[in-house]
Amino acid sequence: MKIRQLTTELTFRCNAKCPACHRIKPLRIDLNDKQYTISLERFKTLFNPELLENLEWLVLNGNFGDSIMNREFREIISYVKEYNVKLNIHTNGGIHDTDYWKDVGNILDRFDIINFDLDGLSDTHHIYRINTHFETVFNNAKAVISTNRPQVHWKYIVFEYNKHQVEKAKALAIKEGFNTFSTVKTSREFGRPTSGKFVHTKKTNEYEKAEKKIHCVWKDWNKWYISPEGLVFRCCWTGGHYYDNDNSRFYYPSDFEQKFNGFEVPIQKIISYNYWNKLELYLQGYERAFSLCKSQCGKLLSSREKIEENLNTGEKTYFDAFNQIS
């Protein structure tokens, strides 16, 4: 069974304290508990050779954590690359030195991608990415670039206080050899632009005219989210909100932690459950659908607006809720 993409995070721990992160919401778990950081040994059990041999992409992107906080990060990605799986790594890049990041770059190849979060320049980046420093992240990204192996991407969330620096940041990205540069419009209440081309148009004022339909974007891309404790979810949103104090926005079966646990049942079997087909049929009834699905994949809203530019060709890709790869 060929699988296009699985998304996971190697830990729920994070070095940053971003003001609008899901980490700061009322949760029923301790994110720093060791059960939410996967060891290399357990990773090999969960992502076994049979699974990796049939997997195209593994995305390391967090609901709560940054995978570089896992002490066995390099060992884990080395194991994944033994099976020629393509890696797409998202990180704030705020820890470790440049030698560490050169090691990471040399583990990867030209088909892999590392996304560094750089939301502004030296005087603005830290305002949202609290506990990270522009110079550290930037130098770590350059260390990966110097290996001339993976594709290195600069992701820039645009806030009111850094929107004037976008063009300067893009010029710097070109100068230093980044492959791509993207601007992300934010719906966060924290510092979001109030005027100009980077205002996020999340909500429409014409609800009666909009098509009331759930369009499951993760199903379109044939991808699932796996938590560090091995639970399999249809998407990162249902996975993240599972840990809320009040997780009533989506329905989780009473036996979820047994039947949807990759340590108990192989991931290949879980994603072949008829449950996912039943879920899709259920979501066709918009009025009865879960509020989480309405907010993230309902056509009344767009969950993400991003423009990614290839710095070598100038080609631009426009991402919204219906064509995002990560």
CSV table of N, CA and C in Angstrom, one decimal, residues 16-149:
chain,number,residue,atom,x,y,z
A,16,ALA,N,10.6,27.5,22.0
A,16,ALA,CA,10.0,28.8,21.8
A,16,ALA,C,8.7,28.9,22.6
A,17,LYS,N,8.3,30.2,22.8
A,17,LYS,CA,7.1,30.5,23.5
A,17,LYS,C,6.2,31.5,22.7
A,18,CYS,N,5.8,31.1,21.5
A,18,CYS,CA,5.1,31.9,20.6
A,18,CYS,C,3.7,32.2,21.2
A,19,PRO,N,3.3,33.5,21.3
A,19,PRO,CA,2.1,33.9,22.0
A,19,PRO,C,0.8,33.2,21.5
A,20,ALA,N,0.7,32.9,20.2
A,20,ALA,CA,-0.5,32.3,19.7
A,20,ALA,C,-0.5,30.8,19.5
A,21,CYS,N,0.6,30.2,20.0
A,21,CYS,CA,0.7,28.7,19.8
A,21,CYS,C,-0.4,27.9,20.5
A,22,HIS,N,-0.7,26.8,20.0
A,22,HIS,CA,-1.7,25.9,20.6
A,22,HIS,C,-1.2,25.4,22.0
A,23,ARG,N,0.1,25.5,22.2
A,23,ARG,CA,0.7,25.1,23.5
A,23,ARG,C,0.1,25.9,24.7
A,24,ILE,N,-0.3,27.1,24.5
A,24,ILE,CA,-0.7,28.0,25.6
A,24,ILE,C,-2.2,27.8,25.9
A,25,LYS,N,-2.9,27.0,25.1
A,25,LYS,CA,-4.4,26.8,25.3
A,25,LYS,C,-4.6,25.8,26.4
A,26,PRO,N,-5.7,25.7,27.1
A,26,PRO,CA,-6.0,24.8,28.2
A,26,PRO,C,-5.9,23.3,27.6
A,27,LEU,N,-4.9,22.6,28.1
A,27,LEU,CA,-4.7,21.2,27.7
A,27,LEU,C,-4.9,20.2,28.9
A,28,ARG,N,-5.1,19.0,28.6
A,28,ARG,CA,-5.3,18.0,29.7
A,28,ARG,C,-4.0,17.1,29.8
A,29,ILE,N,-2.9,17.5,29.2
A,29,ILE,CA,-1.7,16.8,29.3
A,29,ILE,C,-0.5,17.7,29.6
A,30,ASP,N,0.6,17.1,30.1
A,30,ASP,CA,1.8,17.8,30.3
A,30,ASP,C,2.7,17.6,29.1
A,31,LEU,N,2.9,18.6,28.3
A,31,LEU,CA,3.6,18.5,27.0
A,31,LEU,C,5.0,18.0,27.2
A,32,ASN,N,5.6,18.2,28.4
A,32,ASN,CA,7.0,17.8,28.7
A,32,ASN,C,7.1,16.4,29.2
A,33,ASP,N,6.0,15.7,29.4
A,33,ASP,CA,6.0,14.3,29.8
A,33,ASP,C,6.8,13.5,28.8
A,34,LYS,N,7.6,12.6,29.3
A,34,LYS,CA,8.5,11.8,28.4
A,34,LYS,C,7.7,10.9,27.4
A,35,GLN,N,6.5,10.6,27.7
A,35,GLN,CA,5.7,9.8,26.8
A,35,GLN,C,5.4,10.5,25.5
A,36,TYR,N,5.6,11.8,25.5
A,36,TYR,CA,5.3,12.6,24.3
A,36,TYR,C,6.6,13.0,23.5
A,37,THR,N,7.7,12.3,23.9
A,37,THR,CA,8.9,12.4,23.1
A,37,THR,C,9.3,11.0,22.7
A,38,ILE,N,9.4,10.7,21.4
A,38,ILE,CA,9.6,9.4,20.9
A,38,ILE,C,11.1,9.1,20.8
A,39,SER,N,11.5,7.9,21.3
A,39,SER,CA,12.9,7.5,21.2
A,39,SER,C,13.1,6.9,19.9
A,40,LEU,N,14.4,6.8,19.5
A,40,LEU,CA,14.8,6.1,18.2
A,40,LEU,C,14.2,4.7,18.2
A,41,GLU,N,14.4,4.0,19.3
A,41,GLU,CA,13.9,2.6,19.3
A,41,GLU,C,12.4,2.5,19.1
A,42,ARG,N,11.6,3.3,19.7
A,42,ARG,CA,10.2,3.3,19.5
A,42,ARG,C,9.8,3.8,18.1
A,43,PHE,N,10.5,4.8,17.6
A,43,PHE,CA,10.3,5.3,16.3
A,43,PHE,C,10.4,4.2,15.3
A,44,LYS,N,11.5,3.4,15.4
A,44,LYS,CA,11.7,2.3,14.5
A,44,LYS,C,10.6,1.2,14.6
A,45,THR,N,9.9,1.1,15.7
A,45,THR,CA,8.8,0.2,15.8
A,45,THR,C,7.5,0.8,15.2
A,46,LEU,N,7.3,2.1,15.4
A,46,LEU,CA,6.1,2.8,14.8
A,46,LEU,C,6.3,2.9,13.3
A,47,PHE,N,7.4,3.5,12.9
A,47,PHE,CA,7.7,3.6,11.4
A,47,PHE,C,8.7,2.5,11.0
A,48,ASN,N,8.1,1.3,10.9
A,48,ASN,CA,8.9,0.2,10.6
A,48,ASN,C,9.3,0.1,9.2
A,49,PRO,N,10.3,-0.7,8.8
A,49,PRO,CA,10.8,-0.8,7.4
A,49,PRO,C,9.7,-1.0,6.4
A,50,GLU,N,8.7,-1.8,6.7
A,50,GLU,CA,7.7,-2.1,5.7
A,50,GLU,C,6.9,-0.8,5.4
A,51,LEU,N,6.6,0.0,6.4
A,51,LEU,CA,5.9,1.3,6.3
A,51,LEU,C,6.8,2.2,5.5
A,52,LEU,N,8.0,2.4,5.8
A,52,LEU,CA,8.9,3.4,5.2
A,52,LEU,C,9.2,3.0,3.7
A,53,GLU,N,9.2,1.8,3.4
A,53,GLU,CA,9.4,1.3,2.0
A,53,GLU,C,8.3,1.7,1.1
A,54,ASN,N,7.1,2.0,1.7
A,54,ASN,CA,6.0,2.4,0.9
A,54,ASN,C,5.5,3.8,1.1
A,55,LEU,N,6.4,4.6,1.7
A,55,LEU,CA,6.0,6.0,2.1
A,55,LEU,C,6.8,7.0,1.2
A,56,GLU,N,6.2,8.0,0.6
A,56,GLU,CA,6.9,8.9,-0.2
A,56,GLU,C,7.4,10.1,0.6
A,57,TRP,N,6.6,10.7,1.4
A,57,TRP,CA,7.0,11.9,2.2
A,57,TRP,C,6.8,11.6,3.7
A,58,LEU,N,7.7,12.0,4.5
A,58,LEU,CA,7.5,12.1,6.0
A,58,LEU,C,7.7,13.6,6.3
A,59,VAL,N,6.7,14.2,6.9
A,59,VAL,CA,6.8,15.6,7.3
A,59,VAL,C,6.9,15.7,8.8
A,60,LEU,N,8.0,16.4,9.2
A,60,LEU,CA,8.1,16.7,10.7
A,60,LEU,C,7.7,18.1,10.9
A,61,ASN,N,6.5,18.2,11.5
A,61,ASN,CA,5.9,19.5,11.7
A,61,ASN,C,5.0,19.4,12.9
A,62,GLY,N,5.1,20.3,13.8
A,62,GLY,CA,4.4,20.2,15.1
A,62,GLY,C,3.1,20.9,15.3
A,63,ASN,N,2.2,20.2,16.1
A,63,ASN,CA,1.1,20.9,16.7
A,63,ASN,C,1.6,21.6,17.9
A,64,PHE,N,2.5,21.0,18.7
A,64,PHE,CA,3.0,21.5,19.9
A,64,PHE,C,4.5,21.7,20.0
A,65,GLY,N,5.2,20.8,19.3
A,65,GLY,CA,6.7,20.7,19.6
A,65,GLY,C,7.5,21.0,18.3
A,66,ASP,N,8.8,21.1,18.5
A,66,ASP,CA,9.8,21.2,17.4
A,66,ASP,C,10.6,20.0,17.5
A,67,SER,N,10.7,19.2,16.4
A,67,SER,CA,11.3,17.9,16.4
A,67,SER,C,12.8,18.0,16.8
A,68,ILE,N,13.4,19.2,16.6
A,68,ILE,CA,14.9,19.3,16.9
A,68,ILE,C,15.1,19.3,18.4
A,69,MET,N,14.0,19.3,19.2
A,69,MET,CA,14.1,19.2,20.7
A,69,MET,C,14.3,17.7,21.1
A,70,ASN,N,14.1,16.8,20.2
A,70,ASN,CA,14.4,15.4,20.4
A,70,ASN,C,15.9,15.2,20.3
A,71,ARG,N,16.5,14.6,21.4
A,71,ARG,CA,17.9,14.5,21.4
A,71,ARG,C,18.4,13.5,20.4
A,72,GLU,N,17.5,12.6,19.9
A,72,GLU,CA,17.9,11.6,18.9
A,72,GLU,C,17.4,12.0,17.5
A,73,PHE,N,17.2,13.3,17.3
A,73,PHE,CA,16.7,13.9,16.0
A,73,PHE,C,17.6,13.4,14.8
A,74,ARG,N,18.9,13.6,14.9
A,74,ARG,CA,19.8,13.2,13.8
A,74,ARG,C,19.7,11.7,13.5
A,75,GLU,N,19.7,10.9,14.6
A,75,GLU,CA,19.7,9.5,14.4
A,75,GLU,C,18.4,9.0,13.8
A,76,ILE,N,17.3,9.7,14.1
A,76,ILE,CA,16.0,9.3,13.6
A,76,ILE,C,15.9,9.6,12.1
A,77,ILE,N,16.3,10.8,11.7
A,77,ILE,CA,16.3,11.2,10.3
A,77,ILE,C,17.3,10.3,9.5
A,78,SER,N,18.4,9.9,10.1
A,78,SER,CA,19.3,9.0,9.4
A,78,SER,C,18.6,7.7,9.1
A,79,TYR,N,17.9,7.2,10.1
A,79,TYR,CA,17.1,5.9,9.9
A,79,TYR,C,16.1,6.1,8.7
A,80,VAL,N,15.4,7.2,8.7
A,80,VAL,CA,14.4,7.4,7.7
A,80,VAL,C,15.0,7.4,6.3
A,81,LYS,N,16.2,8.1,6.2
A,81,LYS,CA,16.8,8.2,4.9
A,81,LYS,C,17.4,6.9,4.4
A,82,GLU,N,17.5,5.9,5.2
A,82,GLU,CA,17.9,4.6,4.8
A,82,GLU,C,16.9,4.0,3.8
A,83,TYR,N,15.7,4.5,3.9
A,83,TYR,CA,14.6,3.9,3.0
A,83,TYR,C,14.2,4.9,1.9
A,84,ASN,N,15.0,5.9,1.7
A,84,ASN,CA,14.8,6.8,0.6
A,84,ASN,C,13.5,7.6,0.7
A,85,VAL,N,13.0,7.7,1.9
A,85,VAL,CA,11.8,8.6,2.1
A,85,VAL,C,12.2,10.0,2.1
A,86,LYS,N,11.4,10.9,1.4
A,86,LYS,CA,11.7,12.3,1.4
A,86,LYS,C,11.2,13.0,2.6
A,87,LEU,N,12.1,13.8,3.2
A,87,LEU,CA,11.7,14.5,4.4
A,87,LEU,C,11.4,16.0,4.2
A,88,ASN,N,10.4,16.5,4.9
A,88,ASN,CA,10.1,17.9,4.9
A,88,ASN,C,10.0,18.3,6.3
A,89,ILE,N,11.0,19.0,6.8
A,89,ILE,CA,11.2,19.4,8.2
A,89,ILE,C,10.9,20.8,8.4
A,90,HIS,N,10.1,21.1,9.4
A,90,HIS,CA,9.7,22.5,9.8
A,90,HIS,C,10.3,22.7,11.2
A,91,THR,N,11.0,23.8,11.4
A,91,THR,CA,11.7,24.1,12.6
A,91,THR,C,11.8,25.6,12.8
A,92,ASN,N,11.8,26.0,14.1
A,92,ASN,CA,12.2,27.4,14.4
A,92,ASN,C,13.7,27.6,14.4
A,93,GLY,N,14.5,26.5,14.3
A,93,GLY,CA,15.9,26.6,14.1
A,93,GLY,C,16.7,27.3,15.2
A,94,GLY,N,16.0,27.4,16.4
A,94,GLY,CA,16.6,28.3,17.5
A,94,GLY,C,17.6,27.6,18.4
A,95,ILE,N,17.8,26.3,18.3
A,95,ILE,CA,18.8,25.7,19.2
A,95,ILE,C,19.8,25.0,18.3
A,96,HIS,N,20.9,24.5,19.0
A,96,HIS,CA,22.1,23.9,18.5
A,96,HIS,C,23.0,24.9,17.7
A,97,ASP,N,24.2,24.4,17.5
A,97,ASP,CA,25.2,25.3,16.8
A,97,ASP,C,25.3,24.9,15.3
A,98,THR,N,26.1,25.6,14.6
A,98,THR,CA,26.2,25.4,13.1
A,98,THR,C,26.7,24.1,12.8
A,99,ASP,N,27.6,23.5,13.6
A,99,ASP,CA,28.2,22.2,13.3
A,99,ASP,C,27.0,21.1,13.3
A,100,TYR,N,26.1,21.3,14.3
A,100,TYR,CA,25.0,20.4,14.4
A,100,TYR,C,24.2,20.5,13.1
A,101,TRP,N,23.9,21.7,12.7
A,101,TRP,CA,23.1,21.8,11.5
A,101,TRP,C,23.8,21.4,10.2
A,102,LYS,N,25.1,21.5,10.2
A,102,LYS,CA,25.8,20.9,9.0
A,102,LYS,C,25.6,19.4,9.0
A,103,ASP,N,25.7,18.8,10.2
A,103,ASP,CA,25.4,17.4,10.3
A,103,ASP,C,24.1,17.0,9.7
A,104,VAL,N,23.1,17.8,10.1
A,104,VAL,CA,21.7,17.6,9.6
A,104,VAL,C,21.7,17.7,8.0
A,105,GLY,N,22.3,18.8,7.5
A,105,GLY,CA,22.3,19.0,6.1
A,105,GLY,C,22.9,17.8,5.4
A,106,ASN,N,24.0,17.3,5.9
A,106,ASN,CA,24.7,16.2,5.3
A,106,ASN,C,24.0,14.8,5.4
A,107,ILE,N,23.0,14.7,6.3
A,107,ILE,CA,22.2,13.5,6.4
A,107,ILE,C,21.2,13.5,5.2
A,108,LEU,N,20.7,14.7,4.8
A,108,LEU,CA,19.7,14.8,3.9
A,108,LEU,C,20.2,14.9,2.4
A,109,ASP,N,19.3,14.9,1.5
A,109,ASP,CA,19.7,15.0,0.1
A,109,ASP,C,18.9,16.0,-0.7
A,110,ARG,N,19.0,16.1,-2.0
A,110,ARG,CA,18.5,17.2,-2.7
A,110,ARG,C,16.9,17.2,-2.8
A,111,PHE,N,16.4,16.0,-2.5
A,111,PHE,CA,14.9,15.9,-2.5
A,111,PHE,C,14.2,16.3,-1.2
A,112,ASP,N,15.0,16.5,-0.2
A,112,ASP,CA,14.5,16.9,1.1
A,112,ASP,C,14.4,18.4,1.3
A,113,ILE,N,13.6,18.9,2.2
A,113,ILE,CA,13.3,20.3,2.5
A,113,ILE,C,13.4,20.6,3.9
A,114,ILE,N,14.1,21.7,4.3
A,114,ILE,CA,14.0,22.2,5.7
A,114,ILE,C,13.4,23.6,5.6
A,115,ASN,N,12.4,23.8,6.4
A,115,ASN,CA,11.7,25.1,6.5
A,115,ASN,C,12.1,25.8,7.8
A,116,PHE,N,12.8,26.9,7.7
A,116,PHE,CA,13.2,27.7,8.9
A,116,PHE,C,12.2,28.9,9.0
A,117,ASP,N,11.7,29.0,10.3
A,117,ASP,CA,10.8,30.1,10.6
A,117,ASP,C,11.5,31.3,11.0
A,118,LEU,N,11.5,32.3,10.1
A,118,LEU,CA,12.2,33.6,10.3
A,118,LEU,C,11.2,34.7,10.1
A,119,ASP,N,10.5,35.1,11.1
A,119,ASP,CA,9.4,36.1,11.0
A,119,ASP,C,9.9,37.5,11.2
A,120,GLY,N,10.7,38.0,10.2
A,120,GLY,CA,11.2,39.3,10.3
A,120,GLY,C,12.7,39.3,10.2
A,121,LEU,N,13.3,40.4,10.7
A,121,LEU,CA,14.8,40.5,10.7
A,121,LEU,C,15.3,40.6,12.2
A,122,SER,N,16.5,41.0,12.4
A,122,SER,CA,17.1,41.0,13.7
A,122,SER,C,16.3,41.8,14.8
A,123,ASP,N,15.6,42.8,14.3
A,123,ASP,CA,14.9,43.7,15.3
A,123,ASP,C,13.5,43.3,15.5
A,124,THR,N,13.0,42.3,14.7
A,124,THR,CA,11.5,42.0,14.8
A,124,THR,C,11.2,40.5,15.0
A,125,HIS,N,12.1,39.7,14.5
A,125,HIS,CA,11.8,38.2,14.5
A,125,HIS,C,11.4,37.7,15.9
A,126,HIS,N,12.1,38.1,16.9
A,126,HIS,CA,11.9,37.6,18.3
A,126,HIS,C,10.6,38.1,18.9
A,127,ILE,N,9.9,39.0,18.3
A,127,ILE,CA,8.7,39.5,19.0
A,127,ILE,C,7.7,38.5,19.0
A,128,TYR,N,7.5,37.7,18.0
A,128,TYR,CA,6.6,36.5,18.0
A,128,TYR,C,7.3,35.3,18.4
A,129,ARG,N,8.5,35.0,17.8
A,129,ARG,CA,9.3,33.8,18.1
A,129,ARG,C,10.1,34.0,19.4
A,130,ILE,N,9.3,34.1,20.5
A,130,ILE,CA,10.0,34.4,21.8
A,130,ILE,C,10.9,33.2,22.2
A,131,ASN,N,12.0,33.5,22.7
A,131,ASN,CA,13.1,32.6,23.1
A,131,ASN,C,13.9,32.1,21.9
A,132,THR,N,13.7,32.7,20.7
A,132,THR,CA,14.6,32.4,19.6
A,132,THR,C,15.2,33.8,19.2
A,133,HIS,N,16.4,33.7,18.5
A,133,HIS,CA,17.1,34.9,18.1
A,133,HIS,C,17.4,34.8,16.6
A,134,PHE,N,17.2,35.9,15.9
A,134,PHE,CA,17.3,35.9,14.4
A,134,PHE,C,18.7,35.4,14.0
A,135,GLU,N,19.7,35.9,14.6
A,135,GLU,CA,21.1,35.6,14.2
A,135,GLU,C,21.4,34.1,14.3
A,136,THR,N,20.9,33.5,15.4
A,136,THR,CA,21.1,32.0,15.6
A,136,THR,C,20.4,31.2,14.5
A,137,VAL,N,19.1,31.5,14.3
A,137,VAL,CA,18.3,30.8,13.3
A,137,VAL,C,18.9,31.0,11.9
A,138,PHE,N,19.2,32.2,11.6
A,138,PHE,CA,19.8,32.6,10.3
A,138,PHE,C,21.1,31.8,10.0
A,139,ASN,N,22.0,31.8,11.0
A,139,ASN,CA,23.3,31.2,10.8
A,139,ASN,C,23.1,29.6,10.8
A,140,ASN,N,22.1,29.1,11.5
A,140,ASN,CA,21.9,27.7,11.4
A,140,ASN,C,21.4,27.3,10.0
A,141,ALA,N,20.5,28.2,9.5
A,141,ALA,CA,20.0,27.9,8.1
A,141,ALA,C,21.1,28.0,7.1
A,142,LYS,N,22.0,29.0,7.2
A,142,LYS,CA,23.1,29.1,6.3
A,142,LYS,C,24.1,27.9,6.4
A,143,ALA,N,24.2,27.3,7.6
A,143,ALA,CA,25.0,26.1,7.8
A,143,ALA,C,24.5,25.0,7.0
A,144,VAL,N,23.1,24.8,6.9
A,144,VAL,CA,22.5,23.8,6.1
A,144,VAL,C,22.8,24.1,4.6
A,145,ILE,N,22.6,25.4,4.2
A,145,ILE,CA,22.8,25.8,2.8
A,145,ILE,C,24.2,25.4,2.4
A,146,SER,N,25.2,25.6,3.3
A,146,SER,CA,26.6,25.4,2.9
A,146,SER,C,26.9,23.9,2.5
A,147,THR,N,26.0,23.0,3.0
A,147,THR,CA,26.2,21.6,2.6
A,147,THR,C,25.8,21.3,1.2
A,148,ASN,N,25.0,22.2,0.6
A,148,ASN,CA,24.6,22.1,-0.8
A,148,ASN,C,23.8,20.8,-1.1
A,149,ARG,N,23.0,20.4,-0.1
A,149,ARG,CA,22.3,19.2,-0.2
A,149,ARG,C,20.8,19.4,-0.2
